[in-house]
Amino acid sequence: MSLENPFQDPLRFERRIPECAVVIFGANGDLTKRKLLPALYRLAYERRLSPEFAVLGISRSPMSDSEFRDRMCSSVSEYLEDSPFDKEVWEGFAQSLYYMSGDVMDPGTFSTLASRLKEIEEQRHTSSNVLFYLSTQPSHYEPAAKGIGEAGLGTGKGWRRIVVEKPFGRDLASAWALSDKLHEVFRESDVYRIDHYLGKETVQNILAFRFGNGIFEPLWNRRYVNSVQITAAESIGVEGRGAYYQEAGALRDMIQNHLLQIMATIAMEPSATFQPDAVRDERAKLLRSIRIMKPSEVLENSVAGQYGPARIGGADVAGFRQEPGVDAESQTNTYAAVTFLVDNWRWAGVPFYIRTGKRLPKRVTEIAIQFNSAPHAVFGDNGDGTTPNLLILRIQPEEGISLRFLSKRPGAGMKLRPVSMDFNYGSSFGERSPTAYETLLLDAMVGDATLYTRQDMVEASWAVVEPIMQVWDQNKFDFSNYPAGTWGPKAADEMLARRGHAWRKP
Amino acid sequence: MSLTIHPEAILRELSELWVSLGKEADQDYPSGVLRACTMTLLAVVEESEDTSDVWSVIAALMPEHPSRAIVIRFRQQAGRELSARVFSQCWMPFGYRRQICCEQIEITASDASLPDLPAVIVPLAVSDLPVILWCRGTRLLGLPDFPLLARIAHKLVLDSSAFPDPADILNRLNAHSRSGQVLGDLAWTRLTRWRELVSQIFENRDYVARLPGVAQVRVGFGGDRPPTSAYYLAAWLLDCLEHSGAKAHVSWEPAPDASPGQLARIELIGANGDGSRASIAVAADGERQCAQVQVDSLSSMRLFPPDNDYVLLREELSIPGRDPVYERTLTQAARLASGRKSKP
């Protein structure tokens, strides 16, 4: 007898989440309040959640179920994005929220967790499906996984999965060690390493754009593409997280994970199917094709930066070293720019310039693909005839795609000027886009790991970034080297100029 | 008013409209006007109907389904008469620098001039994009020359709940569908939330395993006879149950509290002694509808979104091609309605 649901209608129905319990470690933390609970509430609002759904929050603070519900109600109404808060929907959803206090370092927490899960399963019919979400500090990942395993919660009648937030280690060795610990309890296919950038609509749209259309892919190679720039700029500073950021830095915090994943999405080969492992195999293959720099090549192809004090909009802005909790001699990079090369047939010789930084002039994340100029200037020096075609994939704030091409200026003569053809997701499709956490939580509950990072991808990214980190760690930089509110150190401009390129000013 | 219209003249007017919008945009919006189009949306209405309602639905649809919209107002008149006006609708999405504009054409036609319309509409339809025909009047579908207009469209959308005889309209639609016409019925679209809830219940493998034991499907409705939506829902449930090996029969149950034509409740009941039961009951709560879902002892409440023309059309326009589930259900629903009608 088939156990397929005969009532499915994929043409009209949204993807449904099967019955399950979500166990959130760090339920009183910022991520839970700002992102996870608002995303789960939104899924309830959209009627995506099964009636047999439950959330069990765990953190050290003692709290009753009802206090947890009240606290989450305030958080959801405060942090819900582009969406109304509906009291009635909340009341229905709140019934599925439970709480227990416990310390992940205490084995007793996990025996209590086992009995709470059993109770919840009886009350909510969750069929023993459990998604564990580690929304804790990274040092708690290993004890949490160990506790889950020792309490026998890593397996059960239903499925068991675990979601881990970045950082996935601090370097290649610690990434391996973390994976080993997780694998003592969970199979790799049940480990979901979340990279919220991959949950963004536009990043997913890169796949649709590249592989759903026939006209772009033939141009997507070294023959037509001159260079690629990936920019993730933030206008804010460390916002009171100086102590944490001092340990991370821009290279670790952004490039090792988010931006290399974006680069992999841009440059990967088409997968044969849209099955999670087929797509992830291609991403991993691309990451493994990125040329690993020799120590002698690092300073030529990467630039570390740190912002200094400045006046922006009439107000004084502190430099990184002046931020609270930051060492006055800190060598932390708040800006990182790297030139990557990909050693495969498609991309040989095409530079991928990646930069990210804090306190840059604006908040923008975008990918710019610069095509080769026309091989022969038929129109001579008539206007802006040398401007190359540019394809911009904007990830935030205005998600969309722009194509810059040349057109004749109206009037007599043949003078050319660049024009931009824009496609904005927000204005072309009025529908609200789901937040990255809505997409990724839904995927984890459905068991679709396409947008999650696999162990081999994490290792490949660390293998690329680690040599840069090592050289930077051995050097003493003369920080600060860019004033807050500017586009980064001069050395970053020089790095591109050596290859005849210049950074875009998005 | 002229007695006839020329598509070239309308297209020229449209083109001039874009030029003037571009000029205005140069002054007010330096980033210019973005022209977006995914289809031609053709709405046919009675002249007596207030077209501002239709245009407001079309306007609401534009951000998600930008289209060239053509509204044809039909007048019950013997003489052949056609007239047209052209305008555009623009909006500036919040936070964006560029305004989006769509083309709108309004044609007034007498019943007698219906055979002249295809020659006007075909050149006006945007090339290479689907034409969706939204028929709002029950009388219009019955006009002898209506198939000439329907033939232009890739999809015909109507609302069978507005027709007085469910068996008659379901059989007519079934005949249209069998002849190859792609159909969308808003009475079926209204059921998406109901069907989604049913499907959600049976995402649970324990419940799916109990499906072959379902012996009865109860459908509760307002009024003295089942509306088309009741036939659709019963037909869909029977079809799905049959796929899982169940042999169920339908019981029609008037619900005194529900308004005529409204679906009130569905229930799937296991064979005698089994005790399995799953139900969904929907009741109005002000402007919203609350669905109470009950499976054995577990109950939960869901809110149905409002089901106005905008929401329903938005869903139908997202499916420009064939909908095999709908087509299969339509055949079964027509059979159920005819069977019930033929009973004394």
PDB file of C-alpha atoms in Angstrom, chain A residues 1 12 60 81 90 119 125-126 131 149 152 217 219 229 238 248 304 308 316 328 394 448 452 461 475 478 497:
ATOM      1  CA  MET A   1       0.000   0.000   0.000  1.00  0.00           C
ATOM      2  CA  ARG A  12      -1.441  25.123  -6.459  1.00  0.00           C
ATOM      3  CA  ARG A  60      19.396  28.485  30.937  1.00  0.00           C
ATOM      4  CA  GLU A  81       9.353  41.828   8.610  1.00  0.00           C
ATOM      5  CA  TRP A  90      -0.502  33.878  17.108  1.00  0.00           C
ATOM      6  CA  GLU A 119       5.108  14.342  26.191  1.00  0.00           C
ATOM      7  CA  HIS A 125       1.296  13.864  17.297  1.00  0.00           C
ATOM      8  CA  THR A 126       4.668  14.909  15.925  1.00  0.00           C
ATOM      9  CA  LEU A 131      14.730  19.143  14.149  1.00  0.00           C
ATOM     10  CA  GLY A 149      23.528  11.406  21.294  1.00  0.00           C
ATOM     11  CA  GLY A 152      19.469   8.495  22.580  1.00  0.00           C
ATOM     12  CA  GLU A 217      24.787  30.253 -20.071  1.00  0.00           C
ATOM     13  CA  LEU A 219      28.237  33.561 -22.377  1.00  0.00           C
ATOM     14  CA  GLN A 229      33.173  41.385  -8.641  1.00  0.00           C
ATOM     15  CA  VAL A 238      30.518  46.419  14.843  1.00  0.00           C
ATOM     16  CA  ALA A 248      36.370  36.766  13.758  1.00  0.00           C
ATOM     17  CA  ALA A 304      43.198  43.493   4.800  1.00  0.00           C
ATOM     18  CA  GLY A 308      39.492  54.430  11.328  1.00  0.00           C
ATOM     19  CA  ASP A 316      31.793  61.682  14.623  1.00  0.00           C
ATOM     20  CA  ALA A 328      43.572  49.550  21.009  1.00  0.00           C
ATOM     21  CA  ARG A 394      21.744  42.693  -6.727  1.00  0.00           C
ATOM     22  CA  ASP A 448      15.670  19.664   1.367  1.00  0.00           C
ATOM     23  CA  TYR A 452      22.603  24.179   3.106  1.00  0.00           C
ATOM     24  CA  SER A 461      36.247  27.006   1.725  1.00  0.00           C
ATOM     25  CA  ASN A 475      52.004  40.314   9.312  1.00  0.00           C
ATOM     26  CA  ASP A 478      49.476  49.536   9.751  1.00  0.00           C
ATOM     27  CA  ALA A 497      44.548  48.125 -11.097  1.00  0.00           C
TER      28      ALA A 497
END
